[in-house]
mmCIF file of C-alpha atoms and ligand atoms in Angstrom:
data_model
loop_
_atom_site.group_PDB
_atom_site.id
_atom_site.type_symbol
_atom_site.label_atom_id
_atom_site.label_comp_id
_atom_site.label_asym_id
_atom_site.label_seq_id
_atom_site.Cartn_x
_atom_site.Cartn_y
_atom_site.Cartn_z
ATOM 1 C CA MET A 1 4.625 -15.166 10.116
ATOM 2 C CA HIS A 2 4.779 -14.181 14.077
ATOM 3 C CA ASP A 3 3.096 -16.895 16.038
ATOM 4 C CA PRO A 4 -0.238 -15.288 17.291
ATOM 5 C CA ALA A 5 0.157 -17.435 20.553
ATOM 6 C CA VAL A 6 3.191 -15.405 21.446
ATOM 7 C CA LEU A 7 1.212 -12.166 21.012
ATOM 8 C CA ARG A 8 -1.880 -13.757 22.924
ATOM 9 C CA SER A 9 0.446 -14.711 25.956
ATOM 10 C CA SER A 10 2.393 -11.321 26.058
ATOM 11 C CA HIS A 11 -0.931 -9.666 26.091
ATOM 12 C CA LEU A 12 -2.168 -11.907 28.732
ATOM 13 C CA THR A 13 0.731 -11.374 31.007
ATOM 14 C CA ARG A 14 0.799 -7.709 30.619
ATOM 15 C CA PHE A 15 -2.878 -7.047 31.000
ATOM 16 C CA GLY A 16 -4.164 -9.900 32.631
ATOM 17 C CA GLU A 17 -6.910 -10.416 30.252
ATOM 18 C CA GLU A 18 -7.633 -12.957 27.253
ATOM 19 C CA PRO A 19 -7.377 -11.127 23.996
ATOM 20 C CA ALA A 20 -9.265 -11.392 20.667
ATOM 21 C CA ILE A 21 -6.630 -11.190 17.962
ATOM 22 C CA PHE A 22 -6.729 -9.656 14.481
ATOM 23 C CA ALA A 23 -4.391 -9.552 11.537
ATOM 24 C CA ALA A 24 -4.157 -7.238 8.479
ATOM 25 C CA PRO A 25 -1.553 -7.834 5.814
ATOM 26 C CA GLY A 26 0.888 -5.308 3.991
ATOM 27 C CA ARG A 27 0.743 -5.382 0.486
ATOM 28 C CA VAL A 28 2.791 -5.380 -2.806
ATOM 29 C CA ASN A 29 1.263 -3.318 -5.819
ATOM 30 C CA ILE A 30 2.062 -5.150 -9.037
ATOM 31 C CA ILE A 31 1.008 -2.261 -11.298
ATOM 32 C CA GLY A 32 -0.797 0.975 -11.042
ATOM 33 C CA GLU A 33 1.194 3.569 -9.252
ATOM 34 C CA HIS A 34 -0.099 7.116 -8.037
ATOM 35 C CA THR A 35 -3.284 6.441 -9.979
ATOM 36 C CA ASP A 36 -5.433 5.766 -6.976
ATOM 37 C CA TYR A 37 -6.132 9.324 -6.127
ATOM 38 C CA ALA A 38 -6.747 10.253 -9.590
ATOM 39 C CA GLU A 39 -9.728 7.762 -9.290
ATOM 40 C CA GLY A 40 -7.831 5.163 -11.612
ATOM 41 C CA PHE A 41 -6.910 1.530 -11.482
ATOM 42 C CA VAL A 42 -4.424 -0.194 -9.242
ATOM 43 C CA MET A 43 -3.499 -4.072 -8.983
ATOM 44 C CA PRO A 44 -2.121 -4.840 -5.543
ATOM 45 C CA ALA A 45 -1.906 -8.262 -3.728
ATOM 46 C CA ALA A 46 -2.036 -8.688 0.095
ATOM 47 C CA ILE A 47 1.221 -10.407 1.145
ATOM 48 C CA ASP A 48 2.245 -12.815 4.065
ATOM 49 C CA PHE A 49 3.585 -9.824 6.129
ATOM 50 C CA ALA A 50 1.041 -8.508 8.593
ATOM 51 C CA THR A 51 0.345 -6.368 11.762
ATOM 52 C CA LEU A 52 -1.274 -8.399 14.400
ATOM 53 C CA ALA A 53 -3.506 -6.683 17.084
ATOM 54 C CA ALA A 54 -4.646 -8.105 20.350
ATOM 55 C CA ILE A 55 -7.555 -6.533 22.101
ATOM 56 C CA SER A 56 -9.372 -6.816 25.494
ATOM 57 C CA PRO A 57 -11.720 -4.466 27.249
ATOM 58 C CA ARG A 58 -10.593 -2.662 30.408
ATOM 59 C CA GLY A 59 -12.449 -1.333 33.396
ATOM 60 C CA ASP A 60 -10.690 1.973 34.432
ATOM 61 C CA GLY A 61 -11.482 4.353 31.569
ATOM 62 C CA LYS A 62 -8.146 3.963 29.951
ATOM 63 C CA ILE A 63 -6.833 3.088 26.468
ATOM 64 C CA VAL A 64 -3.357 1.547 26.706
ATOM 65 C CA LEU A 65 -1.626 0.644 23.526
ATOM 66 C CA TYR A 66 1.617 -1.615 23.494
ATOM 67 C CA ALA A 67 3.805 -1.937 20.543
ATOM 68 C CA GLU A 68 5.733 -5.054 20.941
ATOM 69 C CA ASN A 69 8.117 -4.113 18.000
ATOM 70 C CA TYR A 70 9.360 -1.237 20.230
ATOM 71 C CA GLY A 71 8.701 -2.369 23.690
ATOM 72 C CA GLU A 72 6.671 0.745 24.166
ATOM 73 C CA GLU A 73 3.508 1.468 26.001
ATOM 74 C CA ARG A 74 1.170 4.674 25.538
ATOM 75 C CA SER A 75 -1.729 5.324 27.922
ATOM 76 C CA TYR A 76 -4.587 7.594 27.759
ATOM 77 C CA GLU A 77 -7.985 8.510 29.444
ATOM 78 C CA VAL A 78 -10.731 7.536 27.179
ATOM 79 C CA SER A 79 -12.185 11.194 27.943
ATOM 80 C CA ALA A 80 -9.033 12.987 26.888
ATOM 81 C CA LEU A 81 -7.718 11.015 23.518
ATOM 82 C CA PRO A 82 -5.241 13.341 21.682
ATOM 83 C CA GLN A 83 -6.979 15.152 18.908
ATOM 84 C CA SER A 84 -4.107 15.639 16.652
ATOM 85 C CA ARG A 85 -1.026 13.783 15.736
ATOM 86 C CA THR A 86 2.230 13.640 17.860
ATOM 87 C CA ASN A 87 4.434 12.045 15.167
ATOM 88 C CA ASP A 88 4.683 8.655 16.978
ATOM 89 C CA TRP A 89 3.789 5.290 16.106
ATOM 90 C CA SER A 90 0.513 5.776 18.175
ATOM 91 C CA ASP A 91 -0.798 8.270 15.645
ATOM 92 C CA TYR A 92 -1.987 5.150 13.454
ATOM 93 C CA PRO A 93 -4.242 3.847 16.161
ATOM 94 C CA LEU A 94 -5.247 6.898 17.461
ATOM 95 C CA GLY A 95 -6.240 8.293 14.114
ATOM 96 C CA VAL A 96 -8.609 5.253 13.713
ATOM 97 C CA LEU A 97 -10.068 5.994 17.031
ATOM 98 C CA SER A 98 -10.494 9.612 16.177
ATOM 99 C CA ILE A 99 -12.490 8.559 12.909
ATOM 100 C CA LEU A 100 -14.640 6.027 14.519
ATOM 101 C CA SER A 101 -15.512 8.395 17.097
ATOM 102 C CA SER A 102 -16.305 11.024 14.308
ATOM 103 C CA GLU A 103 -18.509 8.316 12.876
ATOM 104 C CA GLY A 104 -20.722 8.523 16.218
ATOM 105 C CA HIS A 105 -19.032 5.371 17.997
ATOM 106 C CA ALA A 106 -18.493 5.737 21.703
ATOM 107 C CA ILE A 107 -14.884 4.554 22.280
ATOM 108 C CA PRO A 108 -14.659 2.192 25.186
ATOM 109 C CA ALA A 109 -11.695 1.644 27.400
ATOM 110 C CA PHE A 110 -9.344 -1.310 26.096
ATOM 111 C CA SER A 111 -5.899 -2.656 25.957
ATOM 112 C CA LEU A 112 -4.277 -3.227 22.539
ATOM 113 C CA SER A 113 -1.048 -5.130 21.802
ATOM 114 C CA LEU A 114 0.311 -4.617 18.580
ATOM 115 C CA TRP A 115 2.929 -6.455 16.632
ATOM 116 C CA GLY A 116 4.104 -6.604 12.992
ATOM 117 C CA ASP A 117 6.599 -7.811 10.560
ATOM 118 C CA VAL A 118 5.695 -5.601 7.555
ATOM 119 C CA PRO A 119 8.883 -3.855 6.852
ATOM 120 C CA LEU A 120 8.682 -0.175 7.831
ATOM 121 C CA GLY A 121 9.093 2.530 5.285
ATOM 122 C CA SER A 122 9.778 -0.041 2.453
ATOM 123 C CA GLY A 123 6.601 0.724 0.473
ATOM 124 C CA LEU A 124 4.746 -2.411 1.756
ATOM 125 C CA SER A 125 2.161 -0.648 3.453
ATOM 126 C CA SER A 126 2.904 -1.015 7.019
ATOM 127 C CA SER A 127 0.702 1.993 7.954
ATOM 128 C CA ALA A 128 -2.401 0.553 6.456
ATOM 129 C CA ALA A 129 -1.755 -2.750 8.053
ATOM 130 C CA LEU A 130 -1.694 -1.240 11.405
ATOM 131 C CA GLU A 131 -4.742 1.010 10.654
ATOM 132 C CA VAL A 132 -6.803 -1.966 9.351
ATOM 133 C CA ALA A 133 -5.711 -4.329 12.352
ATOM 134 C CA THR A 134 -6.616 -1.567 14.819
ATOM 135 C CA ALA A 135 -9.943 -0.725 12.932
ATOM 136 C CA LEU A 136 -10.953 -4.306 13.030
ATOM 137 C CA ALA A 137 -10.005 -5.023 16.835
ATOM 138 C CA VAL A 138 -11.810 -1.992 18.038
ATOM 139 C CA THR A 139 -15.034 -2.373 15.928
ATOM 140 C CA SER A 140 -15.308 -6.007 16.985
ATOM 141 C CA LEU A 141 -15.094 -4.820 20.700
ATOM 142 C CA ILE A 142 -17.825 -2.412 20.111
ATOM 143 C CA ALA A 143 -19.850 -5.031 18.097
ATOM 144 C CA VAL A 144 -19.820 -3.088 15.005
ATOM 145 C CA SER A 145 -19.067 -4.739 11.649
ATOM 146 C CA TYR A 146 -18.057 -2.664 8.532
ATOM 147 C CA PRO A 147 -17.824 -4.204 5.055
ATOM 148 C CA GLY A 148 -14.295 -4.308 3.769
ATOM 149 C CA PRO A 149 -14.476 -1.358 1.491
ATOM 150 C CA VAL A 150 -16.114 0.812 4.238
ATOM 151 C CA LEU A 151 -13.392 -0.161 6.796
ATOM 152 C CA ALA A 152 -10.892 0.656 4.245
ATOM 153 C CA ARG A 153 -12.386 4.141 3.653
ATOM 154 C CA LEU A 154 -12.379 4.888 7.351
ATOM 155 C CA CYS A 155 -8.638 3.837 7.903
ATOM 156 C CA GLN A 156 -7.706 5.990 4.854
ATOM 157 C CA ARG A 157 -9.410 8.897 6.464
ATOM 158 C CA ALA A 158 -7.440 8.212 9.681
ATOM 159 C CA GLU A 159 -4.159 8.709 7.552
ATOM 160 C CA ASN A 160 -5.573 11.820 5.721
ATOM 161 C CA GLU A 161 -7.141 13.617 8.385
ATOM 162 C CA PHE A 162 -5.221 12.333 11.511
ATOM 163 C CA VAL A 163 -1.702 11.424 10.518
ATOM 164 C CA GLY A 164 -1.636 14.062 7.825
ATOM 165 C CA ALA A 165 -0.416 11.739 4.813
ATOM 166 C CA SER A 166 -2.286 12.691 1.664
ATOM 167 C CA CYS A 167 -2.440 8.855 0.393
ATOM 168 C CA GLY A 168 -5.141 7.203 -1.855
ATOM 169 C CA ILE A 169 -7.334 4.316 -1.118
ATOM 170 C CA MET A 170 -5.229 1.466 -2.381
ATOM 171 C CA ASP A 171 -3.039 0.210 0.623
ATOM 172 C CA GLN A 172 -6.021 0.226 3.155
ATOM 173 C CA PHE A 173 -8.337 -1.342 0.579
ATOM 174 C CA ILE A 174 -6.058 -4.329 -0.221
ATOM 175 C CA SER A 175 -5.358 -4.857 3.435
ATOM 176 C CA ALA A 176 -8.941 -5.035 4.181
ATOM 177 C CA ASN A 177 -10.078 -6.933 0.966
ATOM 178 C CA GLY A 178 -7.033 -8.960 -0.281
ATOM 179 C CA ALA A 179 -7.619 -12.567 -1.370
ATOM 180 C CA LYS A 180 -5.399 -15.552 -1.210
ATOM 181 C CA ASP A 181 -3.431 -16.431 -4.483
ATOM 182 C CA HIS A 182 -5.065 -13.312 -6.191
ATOM 183 C CA ALA A 183 -4.221 -9.800 -7.128
ATOM 184 C CA LEU A 184 -7.072 -7.340 -7.055
ATOM 185 C CA LEU A 185 -7.930 -5.033 -10.027
ATOM 186 C CA LEU A 186 -9.501 -2.106 -8.171
ATOM 187 C CA ASP A 187 -11.362 0.724 -9.673
ATOM 188 C CA CYS A 188 -10.585 3.724 -7.322
ATOM 189 C CA ARG A 189 -13.423 5.649 -8.525
ATOM 190 C CA ASP A 190 -16.392 3.338 -7.171
ATOM 191 C CA LEU A 191 -14.249 0.790 -5.464
ATOM 192 C CA SER A 192 -15.451 -2.152 -7.480
ATOM 193 C CA TYR A 193 -12.833 -4.762 -8.137
ATOM 194 C CA ARG A 194 -12.185 -8.114 -9.931
ATOM 195 C CA LEU A 195 -10.027 -10.862 -8.380
ATOM 196 C CA VAL A 196 -7.109 -11.810 -10.820
ATOM 197 C CA PRO A 197 -5.624 -15.082 -10.058
ATOM 198 C CA ILE A 198 -1.908 -15.270 -9.753
ATOM 199 C CA PRO A 199 -0.873 -18.702 -11.447
ATOM 200 C CA GLU A 200 0.397 -21.169 -8.817
ATOM 201 C CA ASP A 201 3.848 -21.535 -10.435
ATOM 202 C CA VAL A 202 4.432 -17.726 -10.286
ATOM 203 C CA ALA A 203 6.407 -16.355 -7.378
ATOM 204 C CA LEU A 204 5.962 -12.727 -6.120
ATOM 205 C CA ILE A 205 9.458 -11.772 -4.983
ATOM 206 C CA ILE A 206 9.906 -8.518 -3.278
ATOM 207 C CA ALA A 207 13.230 -6.884 -3.191
ATOM 208 C CA ASN A 208 13.990 -4.311 -0.707
ATOM 209 C CA THR A 209 16.542 -1.518 -1.919
ATOM 210 C CA MET A 210 16.904 -0.425 1.892
ATOM 211 C CA VAL A 211 16.412 3.044 0.698
ATOM 212 C CA LYS A 212 13.498 4.383 3.135
ATOM 213 C CA HIS A 213 10.494 6.290 1.669
ATOM 214 C CA ALA A 214 7.767 8.008 3.495
ATOM 215 C CA VAL A 215 4.273 8.952 2.149
ATOM 216 C CA THR A 216 4.293 11.855 4.813
ATOM 217 C CA GLY A 217 7.373 13.148 2.753
ATOM 218 C CA GLY A 218 7.186 16.213 0.597
ATOM 219 C CA GLU A 219 7.675 14.226 -2.814
ATOM 220 C CA TYR A 220 4.406 12.286 -2.619
ATOM 221 C CA THR A 221 2.709 15.257 -1.889
ATOM 222 C CA SER A 222 4.154 17.331 -4.402
ATOM 223 C CA ARG A 223 3.581 14.753 -7.251
ATOM 224 C CA ARG A 224 -0.122 14.496 -6.167
ATOM 225 C CA ALA A 225 -0.352 18.181 -6.627
ATOM 226 C CA GLU A 226 1.274 18.189 -10.030
ATOM 227 C CA VAL A 227 -1.359 15.574 -11.139
ATOM 228 C CA GLU A 228 -4.291 17.463 -9.756
ATOM 229 C CA ALA A 229 -2.854 20.597 -11.454
ATOM 230 C CA ALA A 230 -2.876 18.592 -14.776
ATOM 231 C CA ALA A 231 -6.297 17.511 -14.382
ATOM 232 C CA ALA A 232 -7.458 21.100 -13.474
ATOM 233 C CA VAL A 233 -5.851 22.326 -16.850
ATOM 234 C CA ILE A 234 -7.868 19.807 -18.860
ATOM 235 C CA ALA A 235 -10.928 20.656 -16.842
ATOM 236 C CA ARG A 236 -10.771 24.050 -18.195
ATOM 237 C CA HIS A 237 -11.488 22.690 -21.620
ATOM 238 C CA ARG A 238 -13.392 19.521 -20.839
ATOM 239 C CA PRO A 239 -15.284 20.194 -17.469
ATOM 240 C CA GLU A 240 -16.528 16.583 -17.194
ATOM 241 C CA VAL A 241 -12.704 15.756 -16.479
ATOM 242 C CA ARG A 242 -12.439 15.855 -12.728
ATOM 243 C CA PHE A 243 -9.555 13.423 -12.410
ATOM 244 C CA LEU A 244 -6.867 11.988 -14.759
ATOM 245 C CA ARG A 245 -8.981 8.797 -14.901
ATOM 246 C CA ASP A 246 -11.262 10.597 -17.325
ATOM 247 C CA ALA A 247 -8.307 12.214 -19.489
ATOM 248 C CA THR A 248 -6.652 10.791 -22.548
ATOM 249 C CA THR A 249 -3.284 11.219 -24.145
ATOM 250 C CA GLU A 250 -5.144 13.232 -26.826
ATOM 251 C CA ASP A 251 -6.019 15.634 -24.140
ATOM 252 C CA LEU A 252 -2.256 15.998 -23.381
ATOM 253 C CA GLU A 253 -1.431 16.607 -26.931
ATOM 254 C CA ARG A 254 -3.997 19.434 -27.118
ATOM 255 C CA TRP A 255 -3.630 21.226 -23.691
ATOM 256 C CA GLY A 256 -0.295 19.930 -22.436
ATOM 257 C CA SER A 257 1.356 23.278 -23.404
ATOM 258 C CA GLU A 258 -0.777 24.964 -20.806
ATOM 259 C CA MET A 259 0.732 22.838 -17.960
ATOM 260 C CA THR A 260 4.025 23.012 -16.408
ATOM 261 C CA PRO A 261 6.530 20.599 -17.984
ATOM 262 C CA ASN A 262 6.520 18.601 -14.695
ATOM 263 C CA SER A 263 2.625 18.309 -14.659
ATOM 264 C CA LEU A 264 2.631 17.173 -18.014
ATOM 265 C CA LYS A 265 5.076 14.493 -17.468
ATOM 266 C CA ARG A 266 3.285 13.507 -14.277
ATOM 267 C CA ALA A 267 -0.054 13.245 -16.258
ATOM 268 C CA ARG A 268 1.346 11.525 -18.913
ATOM 269 C CA HIS A 269 2.429 8.606 -16.355
ATOM 270 C CA VAL A 270 -0.795 8.448 -14.797
ATOM 271 C CA ILE A 271 -2.879 8.312 -17.792
ATOM 272 C CA THR A 272 -0.960 5.722 -19.631
ATOM 273 C CA GLU A 273 -0.563 3.791 -16.220
ATOM 274 C CA ASN A 274 -4.363 3.490 -16.139
ATOM 275 C CA LEU A 275 -4.326 1.881 -19.518
ATOM 276 C CA ARG A 276 -1.405 -0.559 -18.617
ATOM 277 C CA THR A 277 -3.189 -1.680 -15.263
ATOM 278 C CA VAL A 278 -6.132 -2.733 -16.968
ATOM 279 C CA ALA A 279 -4.287 -4.494 -19.713
ATOM 280 C CA ALA A 280 -1.951 -6.091 -17.294
ATOM 281 C CA ALA A 281 -5.050 -7.497 -15.341
ATOM 282 C CA ASP A 282 -6.285 -9.031 -18.618
ATOM 283 C CA ALA A 283 -2.832 -10.411 -19.560
ATOM 284 C CA LEU A 284 -2.416 -12.056 -16.215
ATOM 285 C CA ALA A 285 -5.884 -13.436 -16.295
ATOM 286 C CA ARG A 286 -5.117 -15.156 -19.617
ATOM 287 C CA ASN A 287 -1.545 -16.202 -18.195
ATOM 288 C CA ASP A 288 0.004 -14.019 -21.119
ATOM 289 C CA ARG A 289 3.221 -13.798 -19.024
ATOM 290 C CA ARG A 290 5.192 -11.945 -22.006
ATOM 291 C CA GLU A 291 2.747 -9.045 -21.962
ATOM 292 C CA VAL A 292 2.633 -8.958 -18.237
ATOM 293 C CA GLY A 293 6.233 -8.476 -18.302
ATOM 294 C CA ARG A 294 6.307 -5.895 -21.041
ATOM 295 C CA LEU A 295 3.591 -4.016 -19.162
ATOM 296 C CA MET A 296 5.672 -4.013 -16.048
ATOM 297 C CA ALA A 297 8.760 -2.850 -17.788
ATOM 298 C CA GLU A 298 7.020 0.104 -19.490
ATOM 299 C CA ALA A 299 5.419 0.897 -16.040
ATOM 300 C CA HIS A 300 8.788 1.119 -14.456
ATOM 301 C CA ARG A 301 10.001 3.369 -17.270
ATOM 302 C CA SER A 302 7.336 5.793 -16.954
ATOM 303 C CA TYR A 303 7.430 5.735 -13.188
ATOM 304 C CA SER A 304 11.194 6.417 -13.220
ATOM 305 C CA GLN A 305 11.150 8.829 -16.303
ATOM 306 C CA ASP A 306 7.920 10.517 -16.384
ATOM 307 C CA PHE A 307 6.899 10.371 -12.922
ATOM 308 C CA GLU A 308 10.374 10.721 -11.502
ATOM 309 C CA ALA A 309 9.678 8.656 -8.415
ATOM 310 C CA SER A 310 12.462 6.149 -8.552
ATOM 311 C CA CYS A 311 16.082 6.488 -7.509
ATOM 312 C CA THR A 312 19.279 5.084 -8.599
ATOM 313 C CA GLU A 313 19.180 1.962 -6.263
ATOM 314 C CA ALA A 314 15.518 0.918 -7.409
ATOM 315 C CA ASP A 315 16.525 1.410 -11.151
ATOM 316 C CA ALA A 316 19.480 -0.763 -10.530
ATOM 317 C CA MET A 317 17.349 -3.521 -8.758
ATOM 318 C CA VAL A 318 15.075 -3.456 -11.661
ATOM 319 C CA ALA A 319 17.862 -3.516 -14.229
ATOM 320 C CA LEU A 320 19.883 -6.272 -12.566
ATOM 321 C CA ALA A 321 16.690 -8.504 -12.605
ATOM 322 C CA GLN A 322 16.275 -8.318 -16.301
ATOM 323 C CA ASP A 323 18.375 -11.267 -17.544
ATOM 324 C CA LEU A 324 17.918 -13.488 -14.621
ATOM 325 C CA PRO A 325 16.370 -16.897 -15.497
ATOM 326 C CA GLY A 326 12.552 -16.973 -14.584
ATOM 327 C CA LEU A 327 12.032 -13.270 -14.538
ATOM 328 C CA ILE A 328 8.486 -12.447 -16.008
ATOM 329 C CA GLY A 329 8.322 -8.653 -14.963
ATOM 330 C CA ALA A 330 10.008 -6.218 -12.579
ATOM 331 C CA ARG A 331 9.220 -2.697 -11.258
ATOM 332 C CA LEU A 332 9.266 -0.405 -8.557
ATOM 333 C CA THR A 333 6.536 -0.783 -6.333
ATOM 334 C CA GLY A 334 4.585 1.480 -3.832
ATOM 335 C CA GLY A 335 4.812 5.448 -3.250
ATOM 336 C CA GLY A 336 8.220 5.715 -4.832
ATOM 337 C CA PHE A 337 11.599 7.254 -3.884
ATOM 338 C CA GLY A 338 13.095 3.843 -2.470
ATOM 339 C CA GLY A 339 11.343 0.798 -0.912
ATOM 340 C CA CYS A 340 10.849 -2.405 -2.927
ATOM 341 C CA THR A 341 10.774 -3.637 -6.287
ATOM 342 C CA VAL A 342 8.046 -6.330 -7.237
ATOM 343 C CA ASN A 343 9.194 -9.193 -9.176
ATOM 344 C CA LEU A 344 7.059 -12.036 -10.874
ATOM 345 C CA VAL A 345 9.160 -15.015 -11.276
ATOM 346 C CA GLU A 346 8.531 -18.575 -12.576
ATOM 347 C CA MET A 347 8.510 -20.356 -9.196
ATOM 348 C CA SER A 348 10.994 -23.094 -10.172
ATOM 349 C CA HIS A 349 13.476 -20.352 -10.499
ATOM 350 C CA GLY A 350 12.419 -18.317 -7.391
ATOM 351 C CA GLU A 351 15.325 -19.250 -4.845
ATOM 352 C CA GLU A 352 17.961 -18.815 -7.562
ATOM 353 C CA PHE A 353 16.627 -15.738 -8.571
ATOM 354 C CA ALA A 354 16.408 -14.122 -5.114
ATOM 355 C CA HIS A 355 20.026 -15.139 -4.460
ATOM 356 C CA ALA A 356 21.305 -13.980 -7.671
ATOM 357 C CA LEU A 357 19.441 -10.735 -7.495
ATOM 358 C CA GLY A 358 20.664 -9.927 -3.968
ATOM 359 C CA LYS A 359 24.372 -10.786 -4.965
ATOM 360 C CA ARG A 360 24.247 -8.586 -8.002
ATOM 361 C CA TYR A 361 22.589 -5.706 -5.965
ATOM 362 C CA ALA A 362 25.071 -5.683 -3.101
ATOM 363 C CA ALA A 363 28.083 -5.845 -5.500
ATOM 364 C CA GLN A 364 26.661 -2.970 -7.575
ATOM 365 C CA THR A 365 25.452 -0.674 -4.657
ATOM 366 C CA GLY A 366 27.256 -1.733 -1.618
ATOM 367 C CA ILE A 367 23.919 -2.316 0.181
ATOM 368 C CA ALA A 368 22.914 -5.595 1.320
ATOM 369 C CA PRO A 369 19.156 -5.885 0.350
ATOM 370 C CA GLN A 370 16.448 -8.091 1.755
ATOM 371 C CA ILE A 371 14.852 -10.144 -0.609
ATOM 372 C CA HIS A 372 11.486 -12.110 0.103
ATOM 373 C CA ILE A 373 9.712 -14.668 -1.813
ATOM 374 C CA CYS A 374 6.101 -13.701 -0.803
ATOM 375 C CA HIS A 375 2.631 -15.287 -1.557
ATOM 376 C CA ALA A 376 -0.668 -13.417 -2.254
ATOM 377 C CA SER A 377 -2.551 -13.727 1.003
ATOM 378 C CA GLY A 378 -5.953 -13.052 2.414
ATOM 379 C CA GLY A 379 -7.172 -9.700 3.629
ATOM 380 C CA ALA A 380 -7.676 -8.706 7.352
ATOM 381 C CA HIS A 381 -9.390 -11.175 9.647
ATOM 382 C CA ARG A 382 -9.976 -12.346 13.107
ATOM 383 C CA LEU A 383 -7.486 -15.218 14.034
HETATM 384 C C1 GLA B 401 1.387 4.961 -1.315
HETATM 385 C C2 GLA B 401 -0.205 5.495 -1.093
HETATM 386 C C3 GLA B 401 -1.053 4.720 -1.911
HETATM 387 C C4 GLA B 401 -0.711 5.093 -3.407
HETATM 388 C C5 GLA B 401 0.779 4.619 -3.763
HETATM 389 C C6 GLA B 401 1.168 4.802 -5.049
HETATM 390 O O1 GLA B 401 1.340 3.683 -1.326
HETATM 391 O O2 GLA B 401 -0.508 5.258 0.204
HETATM 392 O O3 GLA B 401 -2.376 5.665 -1.845
HETATM 393 O O4 GLA B 401 -0.872 6.336 -3.949
HETATM 394 O O5 GLA B 401 1.715 5.374 -2.734
HETATM 395 O O6 GLA B 401 0.797 4.129 -5.983
#
C-alpha cells in the first residue's frame, strides 16, 4: 500500500499544515450479490487496497480538495458549496459534506488531500472507500465520532442522494467495519453482523477482467427496479413481504406468472442468493471448503444466467479458474457487468494460480488482466 508518509509530506508541502491521515479500504464480496437493497445478506471482506485522506484546518473560509491520483485541485467557499453533482471525482467528498451538513453539522474550512489504490470501476468499491475516508477525516476535524454502521449509512446516503447512484449499504458498511482476516456476514435489514474467519491458508485472489462497470450505469438501476417489482407482486398476496428478503421460492412458484419474465428471473437469483450467502458463511466457519466452492459456483451461475449481470469476459475468468490447482471457489464479484472475479485459493498454490489464470485469460480474450493476491484487512481507521 501507498506509504502514508508520502501523502503527509505532499499535503504539508501543498497546504503548509500538518495533516491527520485516515484510511478506508475497498472490498471484495465473497457471496451475496444484489441482495443488500432487498434487505438480504452479503458476505464481503475489506481488502488491502484503500483510499487515504489527509486533512488539516484552514483559516480562509475555503474547502480545498486535492486528488493526488489525478493531480487535480478543487476549491470552494464553505458558504457556497455545490448542492448537486457535477460528474466529477469531487462529487464523492462533496456528497459526504452535503449529508453531514443535512445532519446539522457546521462544515468548517479545510484542506483535504486524497490518494487511493483501489482500482476504479472494477467492482472493488473505490467510491465507498473515498466516501468513508472523507467522512472519517471530516468528522474527526469537527470532533464528531459516529459508530461504524452509522458512518456507513451516511456515506451510502451521500452516494444515493448526491452522487445519484442507487447502491445498497454493503460497500460503505464493509469499508467502515471490516476486520482483518475475516469476512463479514451482514444482515442488511438491521445491520447486525457476524465475523467469519478466513482460514490462514486461504488466499483471496482478485482477477480484474479489465471490463469497466459503473453503479451509476443504467443496468444496475434497472436490475434493482426488476427486483423491487417482483417484491411488489408478492406483496399483493402477502402484504408482509416488503422486500425479497421475506420471499421464498414457493412465492415465485405461486405468483411468478404475474411478474415479467425478467423480474421473475431476477427474483429467483435474489431469493436463492440469500440462502446461499448464509449457507456459505456457515460452511466457511466450519472450514468446509468443498461446500464454499459449490455455493460460489452456484452463485455465479445464478448471477450470470438468472440475474444476467455477468459478461463474456467474467464468465471466461470464472471458467478458466475451475481446474487450476488450489481453487476452492470462484465467481464474479460486485455490481456486475464487468469488474473482477473473486477466487478463494489454497495459499500454497496462490502465486502459481494467479500466474496461470492470467495467462489463460490473456490467451482466450486478448486482454491482459490484473491479478491481485489480497488479504482481508481491517476497516477504516486513523493512521
Ligand atoms: C454495488 C453496490 C452494492 C451492491 C452490489 C451488488 O457494489 O454499491 O450496494 O448492491 O453492487 O451486490
